[in-house]
Amino acid sequence: MADKWILQELAMTRKTVDESIRNFEFAAAADSLHDFTWNKLADWYLEVAKIEKEKSSILIYILKNVLIMWHPFIPYVTETLWESFNDDILMMKQWPAVAEATGGDSFAVIQEAITGIRNARSENKIEPARKVKAVVVGPNADLLVEQAALLCGLRTGVEAVESAQSAPNEAAIRVVLGETEIYLLGAVDPEKEKARLSKEKENLEKLIAGLSIRLENQEFVSRAPAHILKAEQDKLARYQSELANINDALKA
Amino acid sequence: MKNELDKTYDSSLFEDSIYAKWEKSGFFNPDLSNLPDFAPSYTVILPPPNITAKLHIGHSAMLAIEDLMVRFHRQNGYRTLWVPGTDHAAIATQNMVEKKLMTETGKTRHALGREAFLKEVDIFVENTQATILKQTRKMGASLDWSRLAFTLDEQRQKAVKRMFLDMHREGVIYRGERIVNWCPRCQSTLADDEVEHKEQKAKLYTFKYSADFPIPISTTRPETKLGDTGLAVNPKDERYSKYIGEEIETDFCGLKLKIKVIGDRKVEMDFGTGALGVTPAHSAVDWQMAEAQDLKKIKVIDEAGKIKDGFGEFSGLSTLEAREKIVSQLSADGLMIKEEEIENNLSCCYRCGSVIEPLPSLQWFISVDAPASRLNGRSMKEAALEVAKNNEIKFLPDRFGKRYIDWMENLHDWCISRQIWFGHSIPAWYRGEETYVGEEAPEGEGWVMDTDTLDTWFSSGMWTFSTLGWPDNFENGVKSGDLARFHPTQVLETGYEILTLWVSRMVMMSLFAIGEIPFEHVYLHGTILDAKGKKMSKSKGNGVDPLEVIEKYGADAVRLSLLMGATPGNDARYSEEKVESKRNFVNKLWNISI
């Protein structure tokens, strides 16, 4: 799956760089290649490759393409690297044809999950050594369980992944990815989490009180334009549902 | 991995040998690539750097952008040619060598003589040229060195001479009078930027030409009034406006003058008397007024700074002697109204400090408005406008297309002769009043060759085709050889500051010489500023030597720092931190790969 994704990204980059150079947008071409090389290849794919193994042929394929495309920008280092594993001269190497690549989109789900977990950990100040368990609820649950090796391997501090029909009952950090939710178990100090939720509750109650007064004011209700009134009412409903969630969590 | 590589990339260990490998492969030269006949060509001509000084970081940016385009197309099956060269930069180089000569030996070029001076120039040129070419290679530029050209080498001299003769035959080149800055001591014309201005006290005299002349005038140079043919007043000036259009005959110090009163809004009503005696032959401003108002031009002062024959008792006197004599005569006749001391901006020779004498002299011009049969009866200006207006030549960014058109529409005839020694000679000979233009000196005794040289933009204006073998491979309107395969070129990539000086000239000259555009695209890069956004200059000491940063961070890091963030037409800032961060990226790529 990661292979499909990186090949798809490579094809897209190849297309962007080619078009940008032909349109004299040299900085955009370099930015696109830089983004692929650093953010996609180095930060993601090489990390995945360490876990999934046996990727040397695809890695060499990608590397060759990267060197070919970087050559017009940075000819010396690319030619030096090229000659370490090729007999021909990079300067004359034809750019590869753009192969339409698809099927890489689901890797984006894994990336989002991993990034989401990392962010949640840092926001909640979970010490890096603390291992957690991830319980996944929602449409992408099976996919994430299937790719548990990546989910655990890529600096998430997750040691196990399982799917569930509904939210677990114990204290958890919730990571929301669209309709799919990940609950990190074992991360939370129950006392601290309770304090955090209480504070959140207080906050929401204040907001709700303020909004309610406003919406009970007949003058405001009669004068405010319809769309503003609607927006305020929606906001109130959202606060109330969040408050209900927090109350549930506090009871649990 | 075939070879073991170190953990970090040390650019200095690889760059020179990699460049040697590329050169040895022969692939910089498109003739040696194994491309099928139908492969499209992709040609870029390097804007030739002036051989006045070594390259600066702005040149590096230009090389990085062009090499990127060239390498990309070479990799992708184009018959790719990038032609290297340098520019002799006539007047700029001559000035450099003159200054050098003055500081090193205290001699002027005149003391040394033409031949010996040009030898000094050759030595200077050889030195800087070698440095420039070395710097260019260091940047990794994949230029076809087998086609290296110099704007003043033998082949280009041949091309320039041929161009001059063709244009002269078509009536596009002509000889005519024009006012120049003349130094009577150096016996030479000076370019406008070679004239220095000194604040100093001078006397402003207010008088009437004669007792019956209705309007008094003020001047610091009464002796030039011998050549007055007009009197300029502001049309709004109620005192004088009624005289506009009148032609008044008068007697000035015993000599007859015919003065036409003209209206000119630029005349300041409260300076002096608000009326200016117009002396077309000895003031650049007055010359322009005379051109616009069709006034006669009478030359009073000769090249030695003396009053010419035909001015009675004043003839043969120096300008100062004549001034004194005129002043005392005016006072004696009761015509002098006022003598006052003022602060005056005096024009002096930057070399010897002598006072500049503006005077008319015969110069060679290119007429931009003359219809030419080889342009199907259009003028060069019309032809050059058409290709921009109908998008045959595209400008990047767009706005420069408009600037090109505006400039071209207001273009006047181009003075191409320069009174300097270093440059292309003019294939013209003179004998008395006779003028001969041709390939070789004419038969017969007494012919003297023109001692002037051509404006530097004349030869660089021909650069796209003079580097591709013109005129040898252009016969009866048919291109052959390099010219057929590589012209028109695809892109001209250059700085926006020479859009009018160079780009426009290239278009006109290519259309005239071979009837086609010189390039399809013009990509104009901005200026590289320092980290604080200031212009780099030698005097400020904020310039950057590309060789030093290449040594420290590698050519790739320098290239990448100049490429990322560069957009056409916009100035960009350079900082060493940027280069360092790109060096880190190059290292990252290295680590990924090994």
PDB file of C-alpha atoms in Angstrom, chain B residues 76-323:
ATOM      1  CA  ASN B  76      14.646  14.920 -22.716  1.00  0.00           C
ATOM      2  CA  GLY B  77      15.784  14.313 -26.260  1.00  0.00           C
ATOM      3  CA  TYR B  78      16.272  17.848 -27.574  1.00  0.00           C
ATOM      4  CA  ARG B  79      19.271  18.724 -29.715  1.00  0.00           C
ATOM      5  CA  THR B  80      20.446  21.108 -27.041  1.00  0.00           C
ATOM      6  CA  LEU B  81      22.978  23.850 -27.556  1.00  0.00           C
ATOM      7  CA  TRP B  82      24.124  26.443 -25.069  1.00  0.00           C
ATOM      8  CA  VAL B  83      26.680  28.834 -26.537  1.00  0.00           C
ATOM      9  CA  PRO B  84      29.294  30.451 -24.289  1.00  0.00           C
ATOM     10  CA  GLY B  85      30.982  33.789 -24.843  1.00  0.00           C
ATOM     11  CA  THR B  86      32.228  37.054 -23.410  1.00  0.00           C
ATOM     12  CA  ASP B  87      31.629  40.690 -24.324  1.00  0.00           C
ATOM     13  CA  HIS B  88      34.426  43.176 -25.024  1.00  0.00           C
ATOM     14  CA  ALA B  89      32.259  45.961 -23.492  1.00  0.00           C
ATOM     15  CA  ALA B  90      34.062  48.672 -25.438  1.00  0.00           C
ATOM     16  CA  ILE B  91      33.866  51.842 -23.369  1.00  0.00           C
ATOM     17  CA  ALA B  92      33.555  50.153 -19.981  1.00  0.00           C
ATOM     18  CA  THR B  93      36.695  48.118 -20.600  1.00  0.00           C
ATOM     19  CA  GLN B  94      38.620  51.053 -22.000  1.00  0.00           C
ATOM     20  CA  ASN B  95      37.789  53.061 -18.887  1.00  0.00           C
ATOM     21  CA  MET B  96      38.899  50.223 -16.596  1.00  0.00           C
ATOM     22  CA  VAL B  97      42.237  49.957 -18.355  1.00  0.00           C
ATOM     23  CA  GLU B  98      42.670  53.732 -18.438  1.00  0.00           C
ATOM     24  CA  LYS B  99      42.094  53.969 -14.705  1.00  0.00           C
ATOM     25  CA  LYS B 100      44.486  51.097 -14.108  1.00  0.00           C
ATOM     26  CA  LEU B 101      47.098  52.744 -16.319  1.00  0.00           C
ATOM     27  CA  MET B 102      46.695  56.038 -14.478  1.00  0.00           C
ATOM     28  CA  THR B 103      47.104  54.540 -11.003  1.00  0.00           C
ATOM     29  CA  GLU B 104      49.948  52.240 -11.997  1.00  0.00           C
ATOM     30  CA  THR B 105      52.006  54.513 -14.249  1.00  0.00           C
ATOM     31  CA  GLY B 106      50.394  57.953 -14.058  1.00  0.00           C
ATOM     32  CA  LYS B 107      49.953  57.937 -17.837  1.00  0.00           C
ATOM     33  CA  THR B 108      46.900  58.747 -19.942  1.00  0.00           C
ATOM     34  CA  ARG B 109      46.014  56.628 -22.934  1.00  0.00           C
ATOM     35  CA  HIS B 110      47.058  59.507 -25.177  1.00  0.00           C
ATOM     36  CA  ALA B 111      50.518  59.558 -23.637  1.00  0.00           C
ATOM     37  CA  LEU B 112      50.803  55.850 -24.392  1.00  0.00           C
ATOM     38  CA  GLY B 113      49.392  56.027 -27.910  1.00  0.00           C
ATOM     39  CA  ARG B 114      46.681  53.979 -29.587  1.00  0.00           C
ATOM     40  CA  GLU B 115      48.644  50.864 -30.422  1.00  0.00           C
ATOM     41  CA  ALA B 116      50.418  50.457 -27.085  1.00  0.00           C
ATOM     42  CA  PHE B 117      47.200  51.189 -25.217  1.00  0.00           C
ATOM     43  CA  LEU B 118      45.295  48.504 -27.099  1.00  0.00           C
ATOM     44  CA  LYS B 119      48.049  46.031 -26.176  1.00  0.00           C
ATOM     45  CA  GLU B 120      47.436  46.890 -22.526  1.00  0.00           C
ATOM     46  CA  VAL B 121      43.739  46.243 -23.103  1.00  0.00           C
ATOM     47  CA  ASP B 122      44.496  42.843 -24.631  1.00  0.00           C
ATOM     48  CA  ILE B 123      46.486  41.801 -21.582  1.00  0.00           C
ATOM     49  CA  PHE B 124      43.667  42.925 -19.299  1.00  0.00           C
ATOM     50  CA  VAL B 125      41.081  41.128 -21.417  1.00  0.00           C
ATOM     51  CA  GLU B 126      43.013  37.875 -21.382  1.00  0.00           C
ATOM     52  CA  ASN B 127      43.236  37.934 -17.594  1.00  0.00           C
ATOM     53  CA  THR B 128      39.618  38.645 -16.789  1.00  0.00           C
ATOM     54  CA  GLN B 129      38.396  36.367 -19.545  1.00  0.00           C
ATOM     55  CA  ALA B 130      40.306  33.437 -18.063  1.00  0.00           C
ATOM     56  CA  THR B 131      38.819  34.125 -14.631  1.00  0.00           C
ATOM     57  CA  ILE B 132      35.304  34.408 -16.013  1.00  0.00           C
ATOM     58  CA  LEU B 133      35.536  31.134 -17.911  1.00  0.00           C
ATOM     59  CA  LYS B 134      36.901  29.346 -14.854  1.00  0.00           C
ATOM     60  CA  GLN B 135      34.068  30.697 -12.700  1.00  0.00           C
ATOM     61  CA  THR B 136      31.526  29.616 -15.304  1.00  0.00           C
ATOM     62  CA  ARG B 137      32.846  26.039 -15.328  1.00  0.00           C
ATOM     63  CA  LYS B 138      32.830  25.951 -11.524  1.00  0.00           C
ATOM     64  CA  MET B 139      29.087  26.637 -11.508  1.00  0.00           C
ATOM     65  CA  GLY B 140      28.633  23.408 -13.458  1.00  0.00           C
ATOM     66  CA  ALA B 141      27.445  25.169 -16.612  1.00  0.00           C
ATOM     67  CA  SER B 142      27.084  22.668 -19.454  1.00  0.00           C
ATOM     68  CA  LEU B 143      28.132  25.019 -22.253  1.00  0.00           C
ATOM     69  CA  ASP B 144      29.453  23.857 -25.590  1.00  0.00           C
ATOM     70  CA  TRP B 145      33.012  25.160 -25.274  1.00  0.00           C
ATOM     71  CA  SER B 146      33.806  24.217 -28.861  1.00  0.00           C
ATOM     72  CA  ARG B 147      31.635  27.172 -29.888  1.00  0.00           C
ATOM     73  CA  LEU B 148      33.154  29.723 -27.488  1.00  0.00           C
ATOM     74  CA  ALA B 149      32.884  33.248 -28.895  1.00  0.00           C
ATOM     75  CA  PHE B 150      34.038  36.759 -28.042  1.00  0.00           C
ATOM     76  CA  THR B 151      32.210  39.841 -29.322  1.00  0.00           C
ATOM     77  CA  LEU B 152      35.482  41.173 -30.745  1.00  0.00           C
ATOM     78  CA  ASP B 153      37.128  38.039 -32.116  1.00  0.00           C
ATOM     79  CA  GLU B 154      37.949  37.567 -35.772  1.00  0.00           C
ATOM     80  CA  GLN B 155      34.702  35.861 -36.774  1.00  0.00           C
ATOM     81  CA  ARG B 156      32.624  38.489 -34.990  1.00  0.00           C
ATOM     82  CA  GLN B 157      34.659  41.309 -36.615  1.00  0.00           C
ATOM     83  CA  LYS B 158      33.791  39.821 -39.946  1.00  0.00           C
ATOM     84  CA  ALA B 159      30.107  39.634 -39.014  1.00  0.00           C
ATOM     85  CA  VAL B 160      30.015  43.194 -37.681  1.00  0.00           C
ATOM     86  CA  LYS B 161      31.662  44.578 -40.788  1.00  0.00           C
ATOM     87  CA  ARG B 162      29.224  42.717 -43.015  1.00  0.00           C
ATOM     88  CA  MET B 163      26.272  43.980 -40.985  1.00  0.00           C
ATOM     89  CA  PHE B 164      27.508  47.559 -41.212  1.00  0.00           C
ATOM     90  CA  LEU B 165      27.927  47.294 -44.973  1.00  0.00           C
ATOM     91  CA  ASP B 166      24.501  45.677 -45.473  1.00  0.00           C
ATOM     92  CA  MET B 167      22.797  48.337 -43.378  1.00  0.00           C
ATOM     93  CA  HIS B 168      24.677  51.107 -45.131  1.00  0.00           C
ATOM     94  CA  ARG B 169      23.721  49.720 -48.533  1.00  0.00           C
ATOM     95  CA  GLU B 170      20.058  49.667 -47.496  1.00  0.00           C
ATOM     96  CA  GLY B 171      20.307  53.257 -46.314  1.00  0.00           C
ATOM     97  CA  VAL B 172      19.652  52.265 -42.730  1.00  0.00           C
ATOM     98  CA  ILE B 173      23.071  53.481 -41.603  1.00  0.00           C
ATOM     99  CA  TYR B 174      23.870  57.119 -42.314  1.00  0.00           C
ATOM    100  CA  ARG B 175      26.289  59.791 -41.180  1.00  0.00           C
ATOM    101  CA  GLY B 176      24.958  62.955 -39.625  1.00  0.00           C
ATOM    102  CA  GLU B 177      25.713  65.744 -37.182  1.00  0.00           C
ATOM    103  CA  ARG B 178      25.000  65.478 -33.521  1.00  0.00           C
ATOM    104  CA  ILE B 179      26.059  67.378 -30.454  1.00  0.00           C
ATOM    105  CA  VAL B 180      28.682  65.608 -28.353  1.00  0.00           C
ATOM    106  CA  ASN B 181      30.624  66.271 -25.154  1.00  0.00           C
ATOM    107  CA  TRP B 182      34.020  67.364 -26.361  1.00  0.00           C
ATOM    108  CA  CYS B 183      37.158  67.671 -24.264  1.00  0.00           C
ATOM    109  CA  PRO B 184      39.420  70.186 -26.068  1.00  0.00           C
ATOM    110  CA  ARG B 185      42.447  68.943 -24.126  1.00  0.00           C
ATOM    111  CA  CYS B 186      42.002  65.182 -24.671  1.00  0.00           C
ATOM    112  CA  GLN B 187      40.701  65.862 -28.201  1.00  0.00           C
ATOM    113  CA  SER B 188      37.978  63.313 -27.653  1.00  0.00           C
ATOM    114  CA  THR B 189      34.291  62.901 -27.227  1.00  0.00           C
ATOM    115  CA  LEU B 190      33.042  61.794 -23.843  1.00  0.00           C
ATOM    116  CA  ALA B 191      30.016  59.683 -23.089  1.00  0.00           C
ATOM    117  CA  ASP B 192      27.455  61.368 -20.846  1.00  0.00           C
ATOM    118  CA  ASP B 193      28.582  59.316 -17.865  1.00  0.00           C
ATOM    119  CA  GLU B 194      32.178  60.399 -18.361  1.00  0.00           C
ATOM    120  CA  VAL B 195      31.295  64.015 -17.738  1.00  0.00           C
ATOM    121  CA  GLU B 196      31.748  65.221 -14.166  1.00  0.00           C
ATOM    122  CA  HIS B 197      29.862  68.133 -12.708  1.00  0.00           C
ATOM    123  CA  LYS B 198      31.550  70.646 -10.438  1.00  0.00           C
ATOM    124  CA  GLU B 199      29.725  73.267  -8.385  1.00  0.00           C
ATOM    125  CA  GLN B 200      31.461  76.595  -8.787  1.00  0.00           C
ATOM    126  CA  LYS B 201      30.959  80.315  -8.923  1.00  0.00           C
ATOM    127  CA  ALA B 202      30.356  81.872 -12.296  1.00  0.00           C
ATOM    128  CA  LYS B 203      29.228  85.210 -13.642  1.00  0.00           C
ATOM    129  CA  LEU B 204      25.769  85.544 -15.080  1.00  0.00           C
ATOM    130  CA  TYR B 205      25.600  88.383 -17.602  1.00  0.00           C
ATOM    131  CA  THR B 206      22.332  90.060 -18.497  1.00  0.00           C
ATOM    132  CA  PHE B 207      22.280  92.141 -21.685  1.00  0.00           C
ATOM    133  CA  LYS B 208      20.594  92.852 -24.995  1.00  0.00           C
ATOM    134  CA  TYR B 209      22.000  91.663 -28.320  1.00  0.00           C
ATOM    135  CA  SER B 210      21.600  95.219 -29.558  1.00  0.00           C
ATOM    136  CA  ALA B 211      19.872  98.442 -28.583  1.00  0.00           C
ATOM    137  CA  ASP B 212      16.844  97.782 -30.758  1.00  0.00           C
ATOM    138  CA  PHE B 213      16.367  94.138 -29.720  1.00  0.00           C
ATOM    139  CA  PRO B 214      13.181  93.960 -27.629  1.00  0.00           C
ATOM    140  CA  ILE B 215      14.121  91.214 -25.153  1.00  0.00           C
ATOM    141  CA  PRO B 216      17.159  91.055 -22.845  1.00  0.00           C
ATOM    142  CA  ILE B 217      18.800  87.671 -22.150  1.00  0.00           C
ATOM    143  CA  SER B 218      20.999  86.166 -19.432  1.00  0.00           C
ATOM    144  CA  THR B 219      23.944  83.823 -19.966  1.00  0.00           C
ATOM    145  CA  THR B 220      27.191  82.664 -18.391  1.00  0.00           C
ATOM    146  CA  ARG B 221      28.761  82.240 -21.824  1.00  0.00           C
ATOM    147  CA  PRO B 222      28.352  85.398 -23.915  1.00  0.00           C
ATOM    148  CA  GLU B 223      30.903  84.143 -26.502  1.00  0.00           C
ATOM    149  CA  THR B 224      28.566  81.370 -27.632  1.00  0.00           C
ATOM    150  CA  LYS B 225      25.885  83.958 -28.439  1.00  0.00           C
ATOM    151  CA  LEU B 226      27.700  84.460 -31.720  1.00  0.00           C
ATOM    152  CA  GLY B 227      25.927  81.271 -32.778  1.00  0.00           C
ATOM    153  CA  ASP B 228      22.448  82.113 -31.498  1.00  0.00           C
ATOM    154  CA  THR B 229      19.634  81.404 -33.932  1.00  0.00           C
ATOM    155  CA  GLY B 230      16.705  81.402 -31.574  1.00  0.00           C
ATOM    156  CA  LEU B 231      15.274  82.932 -28.440  1.00  0.00           C
ATOM    157  CA  ALA B 232      13.149  80.739 -26.200  1.00  0.00           C
ATOM    158  CA  VAL B 233      10.468  82.118 -23.922  1.00  0.00           C
ATOM    159  CA  ASN B 234       7.700  80.505 -21.944  1.00  0.00           C
ATOM    160  CA  PRO B 235       4.451  80.756 -23.929  1.00  0.00           C
ATOM    161  CA  LYS B 236       2.689  81.751 -20.694  1.00  0.00           C
ATOM    162  CA  ASP B 237       5.011  84.722 -20.220  1.00  0.00           C
ATOM    163  CA  GLU B 238       2.893  87.799 -20.950  1.00  0.00           C
ATOM    164  CA  ARG B 239       5.955  89.993 -21.418  1.00  0.00           C
ATOM    165  CA  TYR B 240       7.208  88.051 -24.415  1.00  0.00           C
ATOM    166  CA  SER B 241       4.516  85.766 -25.818  1.00  0.00           C
ATOM    167  CA  LYS B 242       3.512  88.303 -28.457  1.00  0.00           C
ATOM    168  CA  TYR B 243       6.924  87.881 -30.130  1.00  0.00           C
ATOM    169  CA  ILE B 244       6.643  84.098 -30.609  1.00  0.00           C
ATOM    170  CA  GLY B 245       7.066  83.221 -34.273  1.00  0.00           C
ATOM    171  CA  GLU B 246       8.815  86.458 -35.175  1.00  0.00           C
ATOM    172  CA  GLU B 247      12.221  86.360 -36.796  1.00  0.00           C
ATOM    173  CA  ILE B 248      14.324  89.319 -35.741  1.00  0.00           C
ATOM    174  CA  GLU B 249      17.511  90.415 -37.465  1.00  0.00           C
ATOM    175  CA  THR B 250      19.977  92.060 -35.182  1.00  0.00           C
ATOM    176  CA  ASP B 251      23.543  93.196 -34.927  1.00  0.00           C
ATOM    177  CA  PHE B 252      25.536  91.558 -32.129  1.00  0.00           C
ATOM    178  CA  CYS B 253      28.991  93.027 -31.532  1.00  0.00           C
ATOM    179  CA  GLY B 254      29.322  93.838 -35.191  1.00  0.00           C
ATOM    180  CA  LEU B 255      28.021  90.504 -36.484  1.00  0.00           C
ATOM    181  CA  LYS B 256      24.621  89.795 -38.009  1.00  0.00           C
ATOM    182  CA  LEU B 257      22.287  87.377 -36.188  1.00  0.00           C
ATOM    183  CA  LYS B 258      18.879  86.101 -37.274  1.00  0.00           C
ATOM    184  CA  ILE B 259      16.926  85.214 -34.151  1.00  0.00           C
ATOM    185  CA  LYS B 260      13.631  83.368 -34.241  1.00  0.00           C
ATOM    186  CA  VAL B 261      11.508  83.676 -31.095  1.00  0.00           C
ATOM    187  CA  ILE B 262      10.110  80.300 -30.016  1.00  0.00           C
ATOM    188  CA  GLY B 263       7.833  79.199 -27.232  1.00  0.00           C
ATOM    189  CA  ASP B 264       9.004  76.415 -24.888  1.00  0.00           C
ATOM    190  CA  ARG B 265       7.171  75.474 -21.708  1.00  0.00           C
ATOM    191  CA  LYS B 266      10.419  74.356 -20.049  1.00  0.00           C
ATOM    192  CA  VAL B 267      11.780  77.908 -19.927  1.00  0.00           C
ATOM    193  CA  GLU B 268      11.678  79.192 -16.339  1.00  0.00           C
ATOM    194  CA  MET B 269      10.043  82.598 -16.306  1.00  0.00           C
ATOM    195  CA  ASP B 270      11.859  83.737 -13.175  1.00  0.00           C
ATOM    196  CA  PHE B 271      15.404  82.668 -14.090  1.00  0.00           C
ATOM    197  CA  GLY B 272      17.422  85.595 -15.439  1.00  0.00           C
ATOM    198  CA  THR B 273      15.206  87.589 -17.726  1.00  0.00           C
ATOM    199  CA  GLY B 274      12.972  84.618 -18.499  1.00  0.00           C
ATOM    200  CA  ALA B 275      14.337  84.513 -22.047  1.00  0.00           C
ATOM    201  CA  LEU B 276      17.054  82.177 -23.326  1.00  0.00           C
ATOM    202  CA  GLY B 277      19.277  82.747 -26.296  1.00  0.00           C
ATOM    203  CA  VAL B 278      19.258  79.421 -28.153  1.00  0.00           C
ATOM    204  CA  THR B 279      22.720  78.258 -29.259  1.00  0.00           C
ATOM    205  CA  PRO B 280      22.035  74.951 -31.035  1.00  0.00           C
ATOM    206  CA  ALA B 281      25.647  74.071 -31.771  1.00  0.00           C
ATOM    207  CA  HIS B 282      26.967  74.452 -28.244  1.00  0.00           C
ATOM    208  CA  SER B 283      24.340  73.204 -25.842  1.00  0.00           C
ATOM    209  CA  ALA B 284      22.693  69.805 -25.823  1.00  0.00           C
ATOM    210  CA  VAL B 285      19.383  71.273 -24.633  1.00  0.00           C
ATOM    211  CA  ASP B 286      19.450  73.960 -27.302  1.00  0.00           C
ATOM    212  CA  TRP B 287      20.304  71.346 -29.935  1.00  0.00           C
ATOM    213  CA  GLN B 288      17.098  69.517 -29.058  1.00  0.00           C
ATOM    214  CA  MET B 289      15.074  72.725 -29.230  1.00  0.00           C
ATOM    215  CA  ALA B 290      16.603  73.456 -32.611  1.00  0.00           C
ATOM    216  CA  GLU B 291      15.713  69.975 -33.868  1.00  0.00           C
ATOM    217  CA  ALA B 292      12.140  70.386 -32.674  1.00  0.00           C
ATOM    218  CA  GLN B 293      11.729  73.940 -33.998  1.00  0.00           C
ATOM    219  CA  ASP B 294      13.853  73.611 -37.102  1.00  0.00           C
ATOM    220  CA  LEU B 295      16.380  76.289 -36.159  1.00  0.00           C
ATOM    221  CA  LYS B 296      19.669  76.771 -37.967  1.00  0.00           C
ATOM    222  CA  LYS B 297      22.768  75.402 -36.220  1.00  0.00           C
ATOM    223  CA  ILE B 298      25.839  77.610 -36.380  1.00  0.00           C
ATOM    224  CA  LYS B 299      29.100  76.219 -35.073  1.00  0.00           C
ATOM    225  CA  VAL B 300      31.138  78.920 -33.324  1.00  0.00           C
ATOM    226  CA  ILE B 301      33.789  77.018 -31.385  1.00  0.00           C
ATOM    227  CA  ASP B 302      36.145  74.525 -33.002  1.00  0.00           C
ATOM    228  CA  GLU B 303      37.657  71.315 -31.625  1.00  0.00           C
ATOM    229  CA  ALA B 304      40.639  73.233 -30.203  1.00  0.00           C
ATOM    230  CA  GLY B 305      38.362  75.454 -28.151  1.00  0.00           C
ATOM    231  CA  LYS B 306      38.906  78.503 -30.376  1.00  0.00           C
ATOM    232  CA  ILE B 307      36.392  80.741 -32.174  1.00  0.00           C
ATOM    233  CA  LYS B 308      36.076  79.606 -35.776  1.00  0.00           C
ATOM    234  CA  ASP B 309      36.733  81.631 -38.889  1.00  0.00           C
ATOM    235  CA  GLY B 310      33.969  83.912 -40.033  1.00  0.00           C
ATOM    236  CA  PHE B 311      33.318  85.676 -36.714  1.00  0.00           C
ATOM    237  CA  GLY B 312      35.288  88.831 -37.477  1.00  0.00           C
ATOM    238  CA  GLU B 313      37.639  90.069 -34.811  1.00  0.00           C
ATOM    239  CA  PHE B 314      36.683  87.156 -32.517  1.00  0.00           C
ATOM    240  CA  SER B 315      37.932  84.412 -34.840  1.00  0.00           C
ATOM    241  CA  GLY B 316      41.042  82.682 -33.507  1.00  0.00           C
ATOM    242  CA  LEU B 317      40.494  83.799 -29.924  1.00  0.00           C
ATOM    243  CA  SER B 318      40.068  81.281 -27.134  1.00  0.00           C
ATOM    244  CA  THR B 319      36.605  81.096 -25.621  1.00  0.00           C
ATOM    245  CA  LEU B 320      37.742  83.039 -22.536  1.00  0.00           C
ATOM    246  CA  GLU B 321      39.412  85.764 -24.575  1.00  0.00           C
ATOM    247  CA  ALA B 322      36.324  86.092 -26.726  1.00  0.00           C
ATOM    248  CA  ARG B 323      34.116  86.274 -23.653  1.00  0.00           C
TER     249      ARG B 323
END
